[in-house]
Amino acid sequence: MTDRKDAANSMWGGRFASGPDAIMEAINASIGFDRRLYAQDIRGSRAHAAMLAAQGIISDNDATAIGEGLLTVLSEIEAGNFPFSTALEDIHMNVEARLKDLIGEPAGRLHTGRSRNDQVATDFRLWVRDQCDAATEGLHALIRAALSQAEAGADWVMPGFTHLQTAQPVTWGHHMMAYVEMFGRDVSRFEDARRRMNESPLGAAALAGTGYPLDREATAKALGFDRPMANSLDAVSDRDFALEFLSASSICAVHLSRLAEELVIWSSAQFRFVSMSDKWSTGSSIMPQKRNPDAAELIRAKIGRILGATVALFTVMKGLPLAYSKDMQEDKEQVFDAADHLLLALAAMGGMLSDLTANRANMEAAASSGFSTATDLADWLVREAGLPFRDAHHVTGSLVAMAEAKGCDLDDLSLTEMQSVHAGINQSVYSVLGVHNSVASRQSYGGTAPDQVRAQIARWKEKLA
């Protein structure tokens, strides 16, 4: 086997008489993390070699040897038997050096018509594209779990909140469907980013293209890209595809964090709206009664890592002149970390929602307190008593104050008491003061009425199917 130091020197060529010292090797090497691109790197190299042969740039025999040798390298890496070397800096040079060990001279023809610049841009684009697909799959599973919760509780009444104060009654199904809509937009962001990134940098070479008669359409098609990138400088210079992935991931992580926060609140002894299964809870080392929502809390924190990665890559890219600069070696670790934690959070949240038990009785009891039907009363005064809404708002506020002073709910006030505030109130007012009547009346499109919720569930089921 070729000595790795010698191999590194030969990769650099005759310009350099000696290899880098230990510190330079440590700061320059990326193999510690970019080895994750091995499958994409080998896939791109096989497509490139096949195209070179089809164009008559290398022989069919060399292309066959390269293709078979790369499959051997792939199997070695997947089996854990590959000798990664920091002296060879990155995944590209590690693979090529091992290919030379296996097949000899033909390995040296693989790099014809390309550079590590377009090679890494291709590898990274393929990897991020795969993560968009994985995120979309994870979101679909999460949406299905939320739909199941919504369908089960389409008419279960719970308090809706503003400022975390009781506002108006809604349904459990309506609340779950709010997250379905959020996660649905996350899906569209990943799908949109995937469409935009689906162009091939391969063949752009270092920055200016190449004089070899490459068929960039052929390699783009072989790698599942829609087309080759139209400008060689742009192809090797930008990482906006990674920034888009991170931006979509950050927004998705915010949605996950908000739902996680609600699960933490709802599972507390003060709310008892939901119960998490033992799979997603932990105990306390000192307090035996505790069931801690650790999985939800960890999901809530993931936005910190993911948003941090987004800011980090924006900062790396913000001042770089065209074309390639070594700064761009710092693009991958952030994206790898963000993708790992996003996919883990999606899987965990999907699992939690699937196992979650919503406590219908406790939610309904909470919805019935806190004067949650005050807006319904104001609306009744507008419709039935002919008051302007601002006057109706004032009358309702006076009735809330009366009920607060008596320590009762609005529907516990007598008709005489209500008429002492406004004479136009009659017995029919009680029809709007129950929480079930309140949610049933919210029939506007997108409202919380159970039949509206079920219509949205049906729409999403059809969309997913």
XYZ file of C-alpha atoms in Angstrom:
465
model
C 0.000 0.000 0.000
C 1.217 3.513 -0.821
C 2.643 5.448 2.146
C 0.040 8.027 3.120
C 2.513 10.911 3.456
C 3.969 10.121 0.046
C 0.467 9.844 -1.374
C -0.407 13.267 -0.007
C 2.674 14.784 -1.601
C 1.906 13.158 -4.946
C -1.630 14.507 -4.800
C -0.266 18.025 -4.439
C 2.198 17.469 -7.288
C 5.758 18.621 -7.860
C 5.198 22.183 -6.642
C 5.664 21.080 -3.012
C 8.866 19.421 -1.823
C 7.617 18.343 1.580
C 4.336 17.684 3.343
C 2.656 19.967 5.886
C 3.764 19.865 9.483
C 1.490 18.539 12.213
C -0.275 21.819 13.002
C -0.921 22.642 9.361
C -2.148 19.101 8.807
C -4.543 19.409 11.742
C -6.057 22.719 10.653
C -6.169 21.789 6.979
C -7.655 18.310 7.231
C -11.403 17.814 6.951
C -11.507 14.021 6.792
C -12.658 13.899 10.413
C -16.072 15.153 9.315
C -16.322 15.122 5.530
C -15.981 11.345 5.495
C -19.767 11.487 5.841
C -19.834 12.436 2.164
C -18.255 9.148 1.072
C -21.337 7.725 -0.654
C -22.007 10.953 -2.532
C -18.317 11.306 -3.446
C -18.121 7.806 -4.871
C -21.422 8.196 -6.687
C -20.215 11.413 -8.314
C -16.868 9.892 -9.275
C -18.505 6.881 -10.909
C -20.785 9.149 -12.927
C -17.792 11.297 -13.933
C -15.718 8.290 -15.011
C -18.566 6.847 -17.075
C -19.029 10.211 -18.799
C -15.282 10.519 -19.521
C -15.371 7.150 -21.255
C -18.532 7.982 -23.196
C -16.837 11.157 -24.441
C -13.679 9.252 -25.447
C -11.586 11.152 -22.897
C -10.520 7.947 -21.119
C -10.737 4.359 -22.309
C -13.631 2.051 -21.534
C -11.216 -0.305 -19.765
C -10.005 2.464 -17.468
C -13.562 3.563 -16.762
C -14.549 -0.014 -15.898
C -11.555 -0.407 -13.570
C -12.356 2.923 -11.906
C -16.034 2.058 -11.475
C -15.332 -1.365 -9.991
C -12.534 -0.033 -7.807
C -14.804 2.678 -6.417
C -17.398 0.051 -5.499
C -14.677 -1.800 -3.598
C -13.799 1.405 -1.756
C -17.485 1.899 -0.960
C -17.774 -1.597 0.487
C -14.646 -1.080 2.592
C -15.978 2.148 4.066
C -19.391 0.654 4.787
C -17.745 -2.375 6.426
C -15.605 -0.103 8.614
C -12.363 -1.360 7.067
C -11.238 1.787 5.281
C -7.924 3.370 6.398
C -8.849 7.059 6.611
C -5.808 9.351 6.753
C -5.566 12.976 7.897
C -2.448 13.305 5.753
C -4.753 12.988 2.745
C -6.881 15.859 4.061
C -10.361 15.047 2.814
C -12.716 12.352 1.602
C -11.859 13.006 -2.057
C -8.127 12.410 -1.709
C -8.646 9.477 0.656
C -10.891 7.747 -1.850
C -8.623 8.474 -4.797
C -5.509 7.284 -2.958
C -7.195 4.034 -2.015
C -8.442 3.637 -5.578
C -4.824 3.921 -6.770
C -3.827 1.202 -4.285
C -6.491 -1.031 -5.797
C -6.255 -0.406 -9.553
C -3.000 1.444 -10.124
C -2.462 3.899 -12.977
C -6.099 4.208 -14.204
C -6.990 5.875 -10.891
C -4.933 8.883 -11.963
C -7.270 9.483 -14.887
C -10.386 9.853 -12.722
C -9.707 13.501 -11.929
C -9.531 14.509 -15.593
C -11.736 17.539 -16.258
C -12.676 18.248 -12.670
C -11.352 19.870 -9.489
C -11.895 19.244 -5.837
C -13.878 22.498 -5.965
C -16.655 21.170 -8.188
C -16.285 17.729 -6.631
C -17.028 18.883 -3.088
C -19.786 21.210 -4.282
C -21.421 18.213 -5.978
C -20.965 15.896 -3.001
C -22.328 18.443 -0.552
C -25.298 19.301 -2.768
C -26.178 15.608 -3.068
C -25.924 15.191 0.718
C -28.066 18.230 1.528
C -30.609 17.123 -1.073
C -30.850 13.787 0.761
C -31.429 15.649 4.046
C -34.270 17.643 2.487
C -35.891 14.342 1.528
C -35.334 12.931 5.021
C -36.784 16.054 6.666
C -39.835 15.874 4.418
C -40.350 12.224 5.322
C -40.019 13.000 9.033
C -42.481 15.870 8.740
C -45.021 13.690 6.943
C -44.865 11.170 9.811
C -45.274 13.975 12.343
C -48.222 15.453 10.440
C -49.935 12.062 10.414
C -49.491 11.787 14.188
C -50.982 15.262 14.670
C -53.876 14.390 12.343
C -54.655 11.322 14.448
C -54.810 13.479 17.570
C -56.969 16.044 15.773
C -59.382 13.434 14.478
C -59.814 11.858 17.905
C -60.504 15.220 19.526
C -62.220 17.208 16.795
C -65.013 18.167 19.228
C -63.080 18.106 22.522
C -63.273 21.568 24.013
C -60.213 23.224 25.524
C -59.241 26.795 26.335
C -57.607 28.841 23.620
C -54.992 31.241 24.924
C -53.530 34.612 24.161
C -50.682 35.796 26.388
C -51.099 32.342 28.015
C -54.350 33.672 29.471
C -57.711 32.018 28.753
C -59.158 33.719 25.666
C -61.859 31.740 23.835
C -62.819 28.079 23.727
C -61.321 26.040 20.892
C -61.127 22.321 20.247
C -58.221 19.977 20.742
C -58.552 19.065 17.096
C -58.324 22.710 16.060
C -55.192 23.204 18.151
C -53.530 20.136 16.656
C -54.455 21.252 13.155
C -52.654 24.555 13.729
C -49.417 22.561 13.976
C -50.374 20.492 10.944
C -50.525 23.733 8.966
C -47.164 24.901 10.356
C -45.453 21.618 9.619
C -47.072 21.573 6.199
C -45.380 24.874 5.382
C -42.114 23.390 6.630
C -42.564 20.576 4.116
C -43.072 23.115 1.334
C -39.907 24.978 2.362
C -37.773 21.833 2.193
C -39.354 20.801 -1.094
C -38.854 24.268 -2.545
C -35.224 24.386 -1.405
C -34.661 20.936 -2.910
C -36.011 22.045 -6.274
C -33.752 25.081 -6.316
C -30.601 23.177 -5.322
C -31.155 20.393 -7.838
C -28.536 21.559 -10.331
C -25.179 19.898 -10.840
C -21.857 21.696 -10.206
C -19.877 18.748 -11.609
C -17.750 19.768 -14.579
C -17.310 23.371 -13.458
C -13.757 22.323 -12.504
C -11.798 24.773 -10.347
C -13.718 27.904 -11.364
C -13.517 28.488 -15.121
C -14.806 25.255 -16.612
C -12.530 22.946 -18.590
C -11.176 22.459 -22.073
C -12.161 18.786 -22.102
C -15.330 17.955 -24.037
C -17.350 17.020 -20.967
C -21.019 16.075 -21.182
C -22.334 17.876 -18.126
C -25.918 17.039 -19.026
C -25.047 13.335 -18.777
C -23.462 13.571 -15.319
C -26.309 15.780 -14.092
C -28.843 13.192 -15.252
C -26.851 10.303 -13.773
C -26.853 12.020 -10.372
C -30.559 12.904 -10.444
C -30.059 16.617 -11.033
C -32.427 18.550 -13.264
C -29.620 20.267 -15.174
C -25.988 21.396 -14.854
C -25.352 24.754 -13.202
C -25.051 27.474 -15.827
C -22.037 29.363 -14.446
C -18.818 27.659 -13.375
C -17.879 30.431 -10.926
C -21.257 30.224 -9.213
C -21.131 26.430 -9.178
C -18.033 26.266 -6.980
C -18.515 29.520 -5.037
C -21.884 29.463 -3.351
C -23.410 27.495 -0.528
C -26.834 29.089 -0.663
C -28.359 25.616 -0.953
C -26.948 24.768 2.476
C -28.104 28.109 3.855
C -31.614 27.454 2.548
C -31.622 24.040 4.178
C -30.468 25.550 7.469
C -33.021 28.351 7.235
C -35.852 25.884 6.620
C -34.499 23.736 9.445
C -34.454 26.705 11.816
C -38.073 27.611 11.078
C -39.098 23.980 11.483
C -37.183 23.762 14.769
C -39.046 26.862 16.014
C -42.353 25.097 15.310
C -41.129 21.967 17.074
C -39.956 24.066 20.020
C -43.319 25.807 20.383
C -45.197 22.511 20.400
C -42.671 21.054 22.827
C -43.203 24.030 25.141
C -46.952 23.465 25.097
C -46.491 19.782 25.882
C -44.291 20.710 28.839
C -46.943 23.121 30.127
C -49.902 20.847 29.402
C -48.327 17.840 31.124
C -47.719 19.781 34.346
C -49.770 19.115 37.484
C -51.211 22.620 37.169
C -52.720 21.884 33.730
C -53.009 18.087 33.358
C -54.247 18.480 29.795
C -52.045 15.652 28.497
C -50.153 12.633 29.745
C -46.962 11.419 28.103
C -46.146 7.749 27.984
C -43.207 6.293 29.873
C -41.329 6.110 26.552
C -41.007 9.873 26.459
C -40.710 10.734 30.151
C -38.097 10.259 32.841
C -38.176 10.096 36.613
C -36.374 12.081 39.255
C -33.354 10.804 41.180
C -34.787 12.188 44.425
C -38.527 12.833 43.927
C -40.358 9.583 43.234
C -43.606 11.267 42.158
C -42.026 13.074 39.218
C -42.614 12.331 35.543
C -40.420 14.757 33.653
C -41.106 15.633 29.989
C -37.418 15.426 29.127
C -37.904 14.530 25.455
C -40.073 17.611 24.922
C -37.599 19.805 26.763
C -34.716 18.547 24.647
C -36.687 19.158 21.451
C -37.421 22.655 22.742
C -33.673 23.254 23.040
C -32.716 21.953 19.590
C -33.489 25.309 17.977
C -30.395 26.655 19.768
C -28.079 24.282 17.929
C -29.854 24.578 14.593
C -30.173 28.354 14.580
C -26.565 28.568 15.780
C -25.466 26.510 12.779
C -27.444 28.808 10.486
C -25.813 31.937 11.885
C -22.382 30.293 11.740
C -22.614 29.427 8.041
C -24.033 32.838 7.128
C -21.039 34.341 8.936
C -18.557 32.105 7.100
C -20.004 32.979 3.693
C -20.791 36.678 4.107
C -17.486 38.201 2.915
C -15.965 35.640 0.580
C -14.811 36.777 -2.859
C -15.395 34.448 -5.802
C -14.541 31.690 -6.348
C -13.436 29.079 -3.810
C -11.768 29.925 -0.503
C -10.652 27.484 2.171
C -13.100 29.151 4.554
C -15.740 27.056 2.825
C -14.306 23.940 4.428
C -16.137 25.219 7.512
C -19.508 24.783 5.802
C -20.145 21.124 6.530
C -19.900 20.493 10.263
C -22.623 23.044 10.974
C -24.960 21.499 8.423
C -24.215 17.939 9.541
C -24.988 18.835 13.156
C -28.166 20.731 12.316
C -29.483 17.950 10.091
C -28.780 15.281 12.690
C -30.608 17.151 15.430
C -33.524 18.220 13.273
C -34.212 14.674 12.108
C -33.886 13.387 15.673
C -36.296 16.049 16.950
C -38.820 15.260 14.202
C -38.725 11.561 15.020
C -39.049 12.213 18.760
C -41.955 14.620 18.368
C -43.747 12.202 16.046
C -43.311 9.453 18.607
C -44.529 11.633 21.460
C -47.652 12.749 19.614
C -48.449 9.172 18.620
C -48.309 8.050 22.265
C -49.823 11.176 23.809
C -53.047 10.917 25.813
C -55.171 14.065 25.900
C -57.315 14.500 29.022
C -60.694 15.585 27.653
C -62.353 16.207 31.005
C -59.585 18.452 32.331
C -59.419 20.457 29.119
C -63.169 21.011 29.082
C -63.204 22.052 32.729
C -60.460 24.578 32.016
C -62.282 25.855 28.941
C -65.378 26.517 31.028
C -63.483 28.772 33.442
C -61.831 32.123 32.951
C -64.834 33.726 31.213
C -63.808 32.196 27.896
C -67.249 32.885 26.360
C -67.087 36.644 27.002
C -66.538 37.338 23.311
C -69.586 35.201 22.475
C -71.621 37.356 24.851
C -70.361 40.542 23.199
C -71.199 39.137 19.763
C -74.704 38.226 20.992
C -75.236 41.800 22.193
C -74.275 43.044 18.700
C -76.552 40.583 16.905
C -79.553 40.450 19.231
C -79.517 43.754 21.127
C -78.238 45.892 18.236
C -75.344 47.407 20.163
C -72.207 48.684 18.447
C -69.375 46.285 19.179
C -67.500 48.771 21.384
C -70.615 49.253 23.546
C -71.165 45.514 23.640
C -67.535 45.108 24.736
C -68.131 47.548 27.608
C -71.340 45.802 28.740
C -69.624 42.421 28.638
C -66.720 43.761 30.684
C -69.169 44.954 33.345
C -70.807 41.499 33.458
C -67.386 39.827 33.760
C -66.568 42.125 36.686
C -69.899 41.188 38.318
C -69.216 37.475 37.886
C -65.666 37.893 39.235
C -66.998 39.662 42.320
C -69.494 36.844 42.907
C -66.906 34.128 42.236
C -68.958 32.532 39.476
C -68.944 32.105 35.680
C -70.975 34.203 33.245
C -73.637 31.558 32.752
C -74.160 31.439 36.523
C -75.408 35.042 36.580
C -79.167 35.353 36.716
C -81.111 37.076 33.953
C -82.095 39.809 36.411
C -78.432 40.451 37.227
C -77.547 40.656 33.547
C -80.457 42.996 32.821
C -79.261 45.285 35.586
C -76.289 46.035 33.316
C -78.268 46.128 30.059
C -82.033 45.839 29.801
C -81.941 44.365 26.298
C -80.511 41.045 27.458
C -83.031 38.172 27.366
C -83.128 34.440 28.119
C -81.632 33.445 24.772
C -78.271 34.824 25.860
C -77.606 31.583 27.733
C -77.463 29.708 24.437
C -74.099 31.302 23.640
C -72.513 31.049 27.060
C -71.700 27.321 27.012
C -68.278 26.368 25.642
C -69.718 23.737 23.280
C -72.116 26.286 21.830
C -69.223 28.694 21.478
C -66.991 26.378 19.449
C -69.917 25.131 17.356
C -70.697 28.714 16.330
C -67.199 29.351 14.893
C -68.197 28.205 11.423
C -66.031 30.563 9.370
C -63.470 28.866 7.129
C -60.565 27.772 9.273
C -62.584 28.165 12.468
C -62.695 25.872 15.467
C -66.177 24.408 14.855
C -65.869 20.591 14.853
C -67.227 20.236 11.323
C -64.684 22.797 10.096
C -61.911 20.891 11.865
C -63.030 17.606 10.306
C -63.097 19.218 6.878
C -59.489 20.325 7.301
C -58.482 16.859 8.507
C -60.060 15.336 5.407
C -58.246 17.838 3.182
C -54.894 16.948 4.731
C -55.514 13.222 4.510
C -56.224 13.592 0.814
C -53.141 15.762 0.391
C -50.879 13.211 2.076
C -52.387 10.336 0.144
